[in-house]
CSV table of C-alpha atoms in Angstrom, one decimal:
chain,number,residue,atom,x,y,z
A,214,UNK,CA,97.1,59.5,99.1
A,215,UNK,CA,99.2,60.5,102.2
A,216,UNK,CA,99.9,63.9,100.2
A,217,UNK,CA,96.3,64.7,100.6
A,218,UNK,CA,96.0,64.0,103.9
A,219,UNK,CA,99.8,66.0,104.4
A,220,UNK,CA,97.7,69.1,102.5
A,221,UNK,CA,94.7,68.8,104.9
A,222,UNK,CA,96.6,68.6,108.7
A,223,UNK,CA,98.7,71.4,107.4
A,224,UNK,CA,95.7,73.8,106.5
A,225,UNK,CA,93.6,72.7,109.5
A,226,UNK,CA,96.2,74.1,111.4
A,227,UNK,CA,96.0,77.6,109.9
A,228,UNK,CA,93.7,80.4,110.7
A,229,UNK,CA,91.1,80.7,108.8
A,230,UNK,CA,90.8,84.6,107.5
A,231,UNK,CA,87.3,86.0,107.3
A,232,UNK,CA,88.0,87.3,103.8
A,233,UNK,CA,91.1,87.9,101.4
A,234,UNK,CA,90.9,90.2,98.4
A,235,UNK,CA,93.2,89.8,95.7
A,236,UNK,CA,94.8,92.9,94.2
A,237,UNK,CA,94.3,96.6,95.4
A,238,UNK,CA,93.1,98.6,92.2
A,239,UNK,CA,89.8,100.7,92.7
A,240,UNK,CA,87.9,97.7,92.9
A,241,UNK,CA,89.7,95.9,95.6
A,242,UNK,CA,90.5,99.2,97.6
A,243,UNK,CA,86.6,100.0,97.4
A,244,UNK,CA,85.8,96.1,98.7
A,245,UNK,CA,87.8,96.2,101.0
A,246,UNK,CA,87.1,99.6,103.0
A,247,UNK,CA,83.1,98.2,102.7
A,248,UNK,CA,83.6,94.9,104.2
A,249,UNK,CA,86.0,96.3,106.9
A,250,UNK,CA,83.2,99.1,107.7
A,251,UNK,CA,81.0,96.4,108.0
A,252,UNK,CA,83.3,94.7,110.8
A,253,UNK,CA,84.8,91.6,108.3
A,254,UNK,CA,88.3,91.8,108.6
A,255,UNK,CA,89.9,91.9,105.5
A,256,UNK,CA,93.6,91.5,104.1
A,257,UNK,CA,94.4,92.8,100.8
A,258,UNK,CA,96.9,90.9,98.5
A,259,UNK,CA,98.4,93.1,95.4
A,260,UNK,CA,100.8,91.8,93.5
A,261,UNK,CA,102.6,95.2,92.8
A,262,UNK,CA,105.1,96.8,95.0
A,263,UNK,CA,103.2,100.1,94.8
A,264,UNK,CA,99.6,101.1,94.4
A,265,UNK,CA,98.0,101.9,91.3
A,266,UNK,CA,101.1,100.2,88.8
A,267,UNK,CA,98.9,99.8,86.2
A,268,UNK,CA,98.2,104.0,86.0
A,269,UNK,CA,101.6,104.6,85.8
A,270,UNK,CA,102.2,102.4,83.1
A,271,UNK,CA,100.0,104.6,80.9
A,272,UNK,CA,100.5,107.3,78.8
A,273,UNK,CA,101.5,110.6,80.4
A,274,UNK,CA,99.1,112.4,78.4
A,275,UNK,CA,95.9,109.8,79.6
A,276,UNK,CA,92.8,111.7,81.6
A,277,UNK,CA,90.0,109.8,82.7
A,278,UNK,CA,86.8,109.9,80.2
A,279,UNK,CA,84.4,109.4,83.5
A,280,UNK,CA,83.8,112.8,85.9
A,281,UNK,CA,85.6,114.1,88.6
A,282,UNK,CA,82.6,113.6,90.7
A,283,UNK,CA,81.4,110.0,89.8
A,284,UNK,CA,85.3,108.6,89.5
A,285,UNK,CA,86.2,109.1,93.2
A,286,UNK,CA,86.5,106.2,95.5
A,287,UNK,CA,83.7,105.9,97.9
A,288,UNK,CA,83.7,108.5,100.6
A,289,UNK,CA,86.7,110.4,99.3
A,290,UNK,CA,86.0,113.5,96.8
A,291,UNK,CA,88.6,115.0,94.4
A,292,UNK,CA,90.8,118.3,95.8
A,293,UNK,CA,88.9,121.1,95.0
A,294,UNK,CA,89.6,122.5,91.4
A,295,UNK,CA,90.6,119.4,89.9
A,296,UNK,CA,89.3,119.4,86.5
A,297,UNK,CA,86.8,117.5,85.4
A,298,UNK,CA,88.6,114.8,83.8
A,299,UNK,CA,91.4,114.0,85.9
A,300,UNK,CA,94.5,113.4,84.9
A,301,UNK,CA,96.4,109.8,85.6
A,302,UNK,CA,98.5,111.3,88.2
A,303,UNK,CA,95.6,112.9,89.7
A,304,UNK,CA,93.8,109.7,89.9
A,305,UNK,CA,97.1,107.6,91.3
A,306,UNK,CA,97.3,110.3,94.1
A,307,UNK,CA,93.5,109.7,94.8
A,308,UNK,CA,94.2,106.1,95.2
A,309,UNK,CA,97.2,106.5,97.7
A,310,UNK,CA,94.8,108.8,99.3
A,311,UNK,CA,91.9,106.4,99.9
A,312,UNK,CA,94.5,103.7,101.0
A,313,UNK,CA,95.5,106.1,103.3
A,314,UNK,CA,92.2,107.4,104.7
A,315,UNK,CA,91.0,104.1,105.2
A,316,UNK,CA,94.1,103.1,106.3
A,317,UNK,CA,93.5,99.7,104.3
A,318,UNK,CA,95.9,96.4,104.7
A,319,UNK,CA,96.9,96.2,101.8
A,320,UNK,CA,100.2,93.0,101.7
A,321,UNK,CA,102.6,94.7,98.5
A,322,UNK,CA,104.9,92.1,96.0
A,323,UNK,CA,102.2,88.9,97.3
A,324,UNK,CA,100.9,87.7,94.0
A,325,UNK,CA,98.1,84.7,94.0
A,326,UNK,CA,99.3,81.8,91.5
A,327,UNK,CA,95.4,79.8,92.4
A,328,UNK,CA,92.4,79.8,94.5
A,329,UNK,CA,91.3,76.6,95.1
A,330,UNK,CA,87.7,75.3,96.9
A,331,UNK,CA,87.5,73.4,100.1
A,332,UNK,CA,84.4,72.6,100.8
A,333,UNK,CA,83.7,75.5,103.5
A,334,UNK,CA,86.6,77.9,102.7
A,335,UNK,CA,89.2,78.4,100.3
A,336,UNK,CA,92.6,78.3,99.9
A,337,UNK,CA,94.3,80.6,97.9
A,338,UNK,CA,98.3,79.9,97.4
A,339,UNK,CA,100.2,82.7,96.6
A,340,UNK,CA,103.9,83.2,96.3
A,341,UNK,CA,104.8,84.1,99.7
A,342,UNK,CA,102.6,81.0,100.6
A,343,UNK,CA,99.3,79.4,101.1
A,344,UNK,CA,96.4,81.5,102.8
A,345,UNK,CA,92.8,80.2,103.5
A,346,UNK,CA,89.6,82.3,103.7
A,347,UNK,CA,86.4,81.9,104.0
A,348,UNK,CA,85.2,84.4,101.4
A,349,UNK,CA,87.7,85.9,98.3
A,350,UNK,CA,87.1,88.4,96.1
A,351,UNK,CA,88.9,88.5,93.1
A,352,UNK,CA,89.4,91.9,91.9
A,353,UNK,CA,92.4,92.1,89.5
A,354,UNK,CA,90.9,94.0,86.8
A,355,UNK,CA,89.2,93.1,83.8
A,356,UNK,CA,92.4,94.3,81.7
A,357,UNK,CA,95.1,92.8,83.3
A,358,UNK,CA,96.7,91.4,80.1
A,359,UNK,CA,96.8,93.5,76.7
A,360,UNK,CA,95.9,91.2,73.7
A,361,UNK,CA,97.5,91.9,70.5
A,362,UNK,CA,95.7,89.5,68.0
A,363,UNK,CA,98.2,87.3,65.9
A,364,UNK,CA,98.1,88.5,62.3
A,365,UNK,CA,99.9,86.9,59.5
A,366,UNK,CA,103.1,87.6,58.8
A,367,UNK,CA,103.3,90.3,62.0
A,368,UNK,CA,106.8,88.6,62.6
A,369,UNK,CA,108.3,90.2,59.3
A,370,UNK,CA,106.7,93.6,59.4
A,371,UNK,CA,109.8,96.1,59.6
A,372,UNK,CA,108.2,98.5,61.5
A,373,UNK,CA,106.9,98.9,65.2
A,374,UNK,CA,104.1,96.9,66.7
A,375,UNK,CA,102.7,98.3,70.0
A,376,UNK,CA,99.4,97.3,72.5
A,377,UNK,CA,97.6,100.8,72.6
A,378,UNK,CA,98.3,100.0,76.9
A,379,UNK,CA,102.0,101.5,75.5
A,380,UNK,CA,101.1,103.9,73.8
A,381,UNK,CA,103.5,106.3,75.7
A,382,UNK,CA,104.5,110.0,74.5
A,383,UNK,CA,102.0,111.5,71.8
A,384,UNK,CA,105.0,113.9,70.2
A,385,UNK,CA,106.6,110.7,69.7
A,386,UNK,CA,104.7,109.9,66.4
A,387,UNK,CA,105.5,113.2,65.1
A,388,UNK,CA,106.6,112.7,61.5
A,389,UNK,CA,105.2,109.4,61.6
A,390,UNK,CA,103.0,107.1,59.4
A,391,UNK,CA,100.6,105.3,62.2
A,392,UNK,CA,98.0,103.0,61.7
A,393,UNK,CA,95.5,102.5,64.6
A,394,UNK,CA,93.9,99.0,65.0
A,395,UNK,CA,90.2,99.3,66.8
A,396,UNK,CA,87.7,101.5,67.0
A,397,UNK,CA,86.8,101.0,70.6
A,398,UNK,CA,87.5,103.3,73.8
A,399,UNK,CA,91.4,102.3,73.3
A,400,UNK,CA,91.5,103.0,69.9
A,401,UNK,CA,89.9,106.4,70.7
A,402,UNK,CA,92.0,107.7,73.1
A,403,UNK,CA,94.9,107.1,71.2
A,404,UNK,CA,93.4,109.1,68.1
A,405,UNK,CA,92.4,111.5,69.8
A,406,UNK,CA,95.7,112.3,71.2
A,407,UNK,CA,97.1,111.7,67.9
A,408,UNK,CA,94.9,114.6,66.1
A,409,UNK,CA,96.8,116.4,67.8
A,410,UNK,CA,100.2,116.0,66.8
A,411,UNK,CA,101.9,116.7,63.3
A,412,UNK,CA,102.2,112.9,61.9
A,413,UNK,CA,102.8,112.3,58.6
A,414,UNK,CA,99.8,110.1,57.9
A,415,UNK,CA,97.1,108.3,60.4
A,416,UNK,CA,94.8,106.0,59.8
A,417,UNK,CA,92.1,104.0,61.6
A,418,UNK,CA,91.1,100.1,60.9
A,419,UNK,CA,88.0,99.3,62.2
A,420,UNK,CA,85.8,96.2,61.1
A,421,UNK,CA,83.0,97.4,63.8
A,422,UNK,CA,81.9,100.8,64.4
A,423,UNK,CA,81.7,102.6,68.1
A,424,UNK,CA,79.0,103.6,70.2
A,425,UNK,CA,80.9,106.9,70.4
A,426,UNK,CA,80.2,110.0,73.0
A,427,UNK,CA,81.6,113.2,73.3
A,428,UNK,CA,83.0,114.2,76.5
A,429,UNK,CA,81.1,117.1,76.3
A,430,UNK,CA,78.0,119.0,74.8
A,431,UNK,CA,78.3,122.3,75.0
A,432,UNK,CA,79.2,122.6,78.5
A,433,UNK,CA,77.7,119.6,80.1
A,434,UNK,CA,80.2,116.9,80.8
A,435,UNK,CA,78.2,113.7,78.5
A,436,UNK,CA,79.0,111.5,81.6
A,437,UNK,CA,77.3,113.3,84.3
A,438,UNK,CA,74.1,111.9,82.8
A,439,UNK,CA,75.5,108.0,83.0
A,440,UNK,CA,73.4,107.1,86.3
A,441,UNK,CA,70.5,108.2,84.6
A,442,UNK,CA,71.2,106.3,81.6
A,443,UNK,CA,72.2,103.0,83.5
A,444,UNK,CA,68.7,102.8,85.1
A,445,UNK,CA,67.2,102.7,81.6
A,446,UNK,CA,66.4,99.4,80.1
A,447,UNK,CA,69.2,98.3,77.6
A,448,UNK,CA,66.9,99.1,74.1
A,449,UNK,CA,66.1,102.8,75.8
A,450,UNK,CA,69.7,103.4,76.6
A,451,UNK,CA,71.0,102.3,72.7
A,452,UNK,CA,68.5,104.5,71.5
A,453,UNK,CA,69.6,107.3,73.6
A,454,UNK,CA,73.3,107.1,72.5
A,455,UNK,CA,72.5,106.5,69.2
A,456,UNK,CA,70.7,109.5,68.9
A,457,UNK,CA,73.4,111.5,70.2
A,458,UNK,CA,76.2,109.7,68.5
A,459,UNK,CA,74.0,110.7,65.3
A,460,UNK,CA,72.8,114.3,66.2
A,461,UNK,CA,76.6,115.4,67.5
A,462,UNK,CA,78.6,113.7,64.8
A,463,UNK,CA,76.5,113.0,61.9
A,464,UNK,CA,76.1,110.0,59.7
A,465,UNK,CA,79.6,109.1,60.1
A,466,UNK,CA,79.6,106.2,57.5
A,467,UNK,CA,80.1,108.4,54.9
A,468,UNK,CA,83.7,108.4,56.0
A,469,UNK,CA,84.0,105.7,56.5
A,470,UNK,CA,83.4,104.4,60.0
A,471,UNK,CA,81.5,101.2,59.9
A,472,UNK,CA,78.3,100.6,61.5
A,473,UNK,CA,78.2,99.7,64.7
A,474,UNK,CA,77.2,96.1,65.1
A,475,UNK,CA,74.7,96.3,68.0
A,476,UNK,CA,73.7,99.4,70.7
A,477,UNK,CA,75.9,100.8,73.3
A,478,UNK,CA,74.5,99.7,76.2
A,479,UNK,CA,73.4,96.5,74.6
A,480,UNK,CA,77.4,95.5,73.7
A,481,UNK,CA,78.4,96.8,77.2
A,482,UNK,CA,76.5,93.8,78.6
A,483,UNK,CA,76.9,91.4,75.9
A,484,UNK,CA,80.3,91.7,74.6
A,485,UNK,CA,82.1,93.7,77.6
A,486,UNK,CA,83.2,96.7,74.6
A,487,UNK,CA,83.4,99.6,76.4
A,488,UNK,CA,81.3,102.9,74.6
A,489,UNK,CA,83.8,105.6,73.4
A,490,UNK,CA,84.8,108.9,73.7
A,491,UNK,CA,85.9,111.8,71.3
A,492,UNK,CA,87.3,114.6,72.1
A,493,UNK,CA,89.4,115.4,68.6
A,494,UNK,CA,89.3,112.2,66.8
A,495,UNK,CA,85.9,112.7,64.4
A,496,UNK,CA,86.9,115.9,63.4
A,497,UNK,CA,90.4,114.9,62.0
A,498,UNK,CA,88.4,111.9,60.8
A,499,UNK,CA,86.3,114.2,58.9
A,500,UNK,CA,88.9,116.7,58.3
A,501,UNK,CA,90.9,113.5,56.3
A,502,UNK,CA,93.7,113.8,58.6
A,503,UNK,CA,92.2,110.7,60.2
A,504,UNK,CA,91.8,108.3,57.3
A,505,UNK,CA,89.3,105.3,58.0
A,506,UNK,CA,90.6,101.6,56.3
A,507,UNK,CA,88.9,98.5,55.9
A,508,UNK,CA,89.9,95.7,58.7
A,509,UNK,CA,93.3,94.1,58.8
A,510,UNK,CA,93.8,90.8,56.4
A,511,UNK,CA,98.1,90.2,57.2
A,512,UNK,CA,101.5,92.3,57.5
A,513,UNK,CA,104.3,92.1,54.9
A,514,UNK,CA,108.0,93.3,55.8
A,515,UNK,CA,107.4,96.5,54.6
A,516,UNK,CA,103.3,97.4,55.5
A,517,UNK,CA,99.9,95.8,56.2
A,518,UNK,CA,97.3,94.6,53.6
A,519,UNK,CA,93.9,95.2,53.7
A,520,UNK,CA,90.8,93.1,53.5
A,521,UNK,CA,89.8,94.9,50.5
A,522,UNK,CA,93.4,94.2,49.4
A,523,UNK,CA,95.2,97.5,49.3
A,524,UNK,CA,98.9,98.1,50.9
A,525,UNK,CA,99.5,101.0,53.3
A,526,UNK,CA,103.1,101.5,54.5
A,527,UNK,CA,102.7,102.3,58.4
A,528,UNK,CA,105.9,102.7,60.9
A,529,UNK,CA,104.2,102.2,63.9
A,530,UNK,CA,101.0,99.9,64.0
A,531,UNK,CA,99.3,101.0,67.2
A,532,UNK,CA,97.2,97.4,68.2
A,533,UNK,CA,94.2,98.8,70.2
A,534,UNK,CA,92.5,95.0,70.4
A,535,UNK,CA,91.4,95.2,73.8
A,536,UNK,CA,92.4,93.0,77.0
A,537,UNK,CA,92.0,90.2,78.7
A,538,UNK,CA,91.5,89.1,82.6
A,539,UNK,CA,94.5,86.9,82.9
A,540,UNK,CA,92.1,84.6,85.1
A,541,UNK,CA,92.7,81.3,83.7
A,542,UNK,CA,95.4,80.1,85.6
A,543,UNK,CA,94.3,81.4,88.9
A,544,UNK,CA,90.6,80.3,88.4
A,545,UNK,CA,90.5,78.6,85.3
A,546,UNK,CA,89.5,75.2,86.6
A,547,UNK,CA,86.3,76.2,88.8
A,548,UNK,CA,84.6,76.8,85.8
A,549,UNK,CA,83.1,80.4,87.2
A,550,UNK,CA,84.6,81.9,83.4
A,551,UNK,CA,83.1,82.2,80.0
A,552,UNK,CA,85.1,81.7,76.8
A,553,UNK,CA,86.1,85.4,77.0
A,554,UNK,CA,87.8,85.0,80.4
A,555,UNK,CA,85.6,87.1,82.1
A,556,UNK,CA,83.8,85.9,85.3
A,557,UNK,CA,80.1,84.6,84.8
A,558,UNK,CA,79.0,86.1,88.0
A,559,UNK,CA,80.1,90.3,89.1
A,560,UNK,CA,79.7,92.0,92.5
A,561,UNK,CA,77.1,90.8,94.7
A,562,UNK,CA,76.4,87.3,92.4
A,563,UNK,CA,78.0,84.4,93.2
A,564,UNK,CA,78.1,80.3,92.2
A,565,UNK,CA,75.8,79.1,94.8
A,566,UNK,CA,77.8,75.8,94.1
A,567,UNK,CA,81.0,78.2,95.3
A,568,UNK,CA,80.1,80.0,98.1
A,569,UNK,CA,82.4,82.4,99.8
A,570,UNK,CA,83.8,83.3,95.7
A,571,UNK,CA,83.1,86.6,94.5
A,572,UNK,CA,84.6,89.2,91.6
A,573,UNK,CA,84.3,92.7,91.3
A,574,UNK,CA,85.7,95.1,88.5
A,575,UNK,CA,85.7,92.5,85.8
A,576,UNK,CA,83.1,94.3,83.4
A,577,UNK,CA,82.7,97.8,81.9
A,578,UNK,CA,79.8,100.0,83.4
A,579,UNK,CA,78.0,102.8,81.9
A,580,UNK,CA,79.2,104.5,84.8
A,581,UNK,CA,82.3,104.2,85.1
A,582,UNK,CA,84.9,101.9,87.1
A,583,UNK,CA,85.1,103.8,89.9
A,584,UNK,CA,80.9,104.4,90.4
A,585,UNK,CA,81.1,100.8,89.4
A,586,UNK,CA,83.2,99.8,92.3
A,587,UNK,CA,81.4,101.5,94.7
A,588,UNK,CA,77.9,99.9,94.0
A,589,UNK,CA,79.9,96.2,93.7
A,590,UNK,CA,81.5,96.9,97.1
A,591,UNK,CA,78.3,97.6,98.9
A,592,UNK,CA,76.9,94.6,97.1
A,593,UNK,CA,79.7,92.1,98.2
A,594,UNK,CA,79.9,93.4,101.7
A,595,UNK,CA,76.4,92.9,102.2
A,596,UNK,CA,76.4,89.2,101.4
A,597,UNK,CA,79.4,88.6,103.2
A,598,UNK,CA,78.1,90.3,105.9
A,599,UNK,CA,75.3,89.1,106.4
A,600,UNK,CA,76.8,85.4,105.8
A,601,UNK,CA,75.2,82.8,108.6
A,602,UNK,CA,78.4,81.3,108.3
A,603,UNK,CA,80.8,82.8,111.6
A,604,UNK,CA,83.2,85.1,110.2
A,605,UNK,CA,85.9,84.4,112.8
A,606,UNK,CA,86.0,80.7,112.9
A,607,UNK,CA,89.2,78.6,112.8
A,608,UNK,CA,89.3,75.0,111.7
């Protein structure tokens, strides 16, 4: 009882900040700008020592699958001459330019450990001490923690097992036998790069087929149509994607690719599976340079046993098996996460039992993460700025 009273007295002596944004990625920067433009004083807490650190860790060949014009942060276009699908380094520079242009108050090296509700404000416990806020926006990203399944026997495997987040330099796979596990967005990104490398062998292990679109049809960047697609009913968007995939690629099941369990737009909504983009992988599958095999059953010292009992012997296994939000430690006790750790509320939606807690950038969008960051930022800022609570109140 004494500890609770002491803690309450300490909190009462601390200013309750109007808003704290957790995470300075694209979603966090966009919502911070929107809040500040709406007149809401905002602090941004970032655990890394510099901006765009997750982007810097991605492989050198990485380009966006989303078009330049739909991949800019609000109010700041890419420089003239930027390619249609910007390179990783261009994205990093864009985020830094946005930070400087909007004078966003990012506090680097501050990690958030937990967020607790106190009835009319929030306690944000960080590596640098506790902060109090009326509103907290969690923008730490849906791909915060790479996820690798714990396959039977993987510890005994003599080869390398890496996550697709650690793909590295594509040329490092020259002369190697490579197994890519997963036919989603990350899996096809790896395959697109491997298709241009002189590997000894490449296999794709897929339990489910992807919703797969080309980067371009002729000279048209397919992603330019995403705002239109986002306005369609799910079943119509599913049908448009399925027809496009079939017309451009033909029947990929002839080459061993499993059928998709549901439409691309529906899977974005139901299980947060992003749409994959082809940039050479399909031609490699059709030519036999990439061989599609069944799902992984288990590992042995010398290889991988597949679901049909056959054995392959890759030198390197790339687990393109997705990511987790890692939010359980921060907000897991609040009842705001689903079974996959994804927030139940996103953007301008919030749990009425937990006023002032917001999430952004936690789900994939057909528009892409940058365009969606701007849309969600506006929605959150409108809700916070329109709140009946005085934003500058203290206790």
